[in-house]
Amino acid sequence: MKFLFDTNVLIPLEPGSTTDIEEGTLEAARLYRLISESHCQVYLHPAVLDDIRRDKNTERRALRE
């Protein structure tokens, strides 16, 4: 089975800062763990990078890139 992640799923899995936990991080991490344990494939939508690059917070953008 294949899963396509967009920004709404990916962002909670990526740090916003070294101390920041996004809302939804726990749920997104559980979803990713279940997918990984099931040996399914995860793909990122190409527009995810566009969304990340539009972030005006340079520290957060650099961490997520």
Short mmCIF file of C-alpha atoms in Angstrom, two decimals:
data_model
loop_
_atom_site.label_atom_id
_atom_site.label_comp_id
_atom_site.label_asym_id
_atom_site.label_seq_id
_atom_site.Cartn_x
_atom_site.Cartn_y
_atom_site.Cartn_z
CA MET A 1 0.00 0.00 0.00
CA LYS A 2 1.18 3.54 -0.71
CA PHE A 3 0.49 6.74 1.23
CA LEU A 4 0.90 10.26 -0.12
CA PHE A 5 1.61 12.84 2.58
CA ASP A 6 0.96 16.50 2.09
CA THR A 7 2.02 19.41 4.26
CA ASN A 8 -0.78 18.92 6.80
CA VAL A 9 0.64 15.53 7.78
CA LEU A 10 4.32 16.27 7.30
CA ILE A 11 4.56 19.53 9.25
CA PRO A 12 3.66 18.00 12.65
CA LEU A 13 6.41 15.40 12.09
CA GLU A 14 9.07 18.03 11.47
CA PRO A 15 10.44 20.33 14.17
CA GLY A 16 9.52 24.00 14.13
CA SER A 17 12.32 24.74 16.57
CA THR A 18 14.52 22.72 18.84
CA THR A 19 11.85 22.92 21.59
CA ASP A 20 8.62 23.15 19.55
CA ILE A 21 6.07 20.36 19.30
CA GLU A 22 3.30 21.05 16.78
CA GLU A 23 -0.34 20.25 17.49
CA GLY A 24 -0.99 16.87 15.93
CA THR A 25 2.58 15.62 16.32
CA LEU A 26 1.59 12.59 18.41
CA GLU A 27 -1.12 11.53 15.96
CA ALA A 28 1.11 12.06 12.91
CA ALA A 29 3.92 10.08 14.55
CA ARG A 30 1.54 7.21 15.33
CA LEU A 31 0.26 7.19 11.75
CA TYR A 32 3.80 7.15 10.36
CA ARG A 33 4.82 4.37 12.77
CA LEU A 34 1.85 2.20 11.76
CA ILE A 35 2.57 2.75 8.09
CA SER A 36 6.25 1.88 8.60
CA GLU A 37 5.46 -1.23 10.66
CA SER A 38 3.12 -2.38 7.89
CA HIS A 39 5.97 -2.05 5.36
CA CYS A 40 3.96 0.42 3.30
CA GLN A 41 5.52 3.18 1.24
CA VAL A 42 5.29 6.88 2.10
CA TYR A 43 5.58 9.57 -0.55
CA LEU A 44 5.63 13.34 -0.18
CA HIS A 45 3.60 15.50 -2.49
CA PRO A 46 5.98 17.76 -4.48
CA ALA A 47 4.11 20.86 -3.28
CA VAL A 48 5.30 20.17 0.29
CA LEU A 49 8.64 21.84 -0.46
CA ASP A 50 6.83 24.85 -1.93
CA ASP A 51 4.83 25.19 1.30
CA ILE A 52 7.96 24.94 3.43
CA ARG A 53 9.84 27.50 1.31
CA ARG A 54 7.02 30.04 1.80
CA ASP A 55 7.56 30.01 5.57
CA LYS A 56 8.80 33.46 6.60
CA ASN A 57 10.35 32.07 9.81
CA THR A 58 13.87 31.34 8.52
CA GLU A 59 14.93 29.15 11.47
CA ARG A 60 11.85 26.94 11.21
CA ARG A 61 12.11 26.82 7.41
CA ALA A 62 15.75 25.69 7.61
CA LEU A 63 14.91 22.95 10.12
CA ARG A 64 12.09 21.63 7.96
CA GLU A 65 14.01 21.73 4.70
#
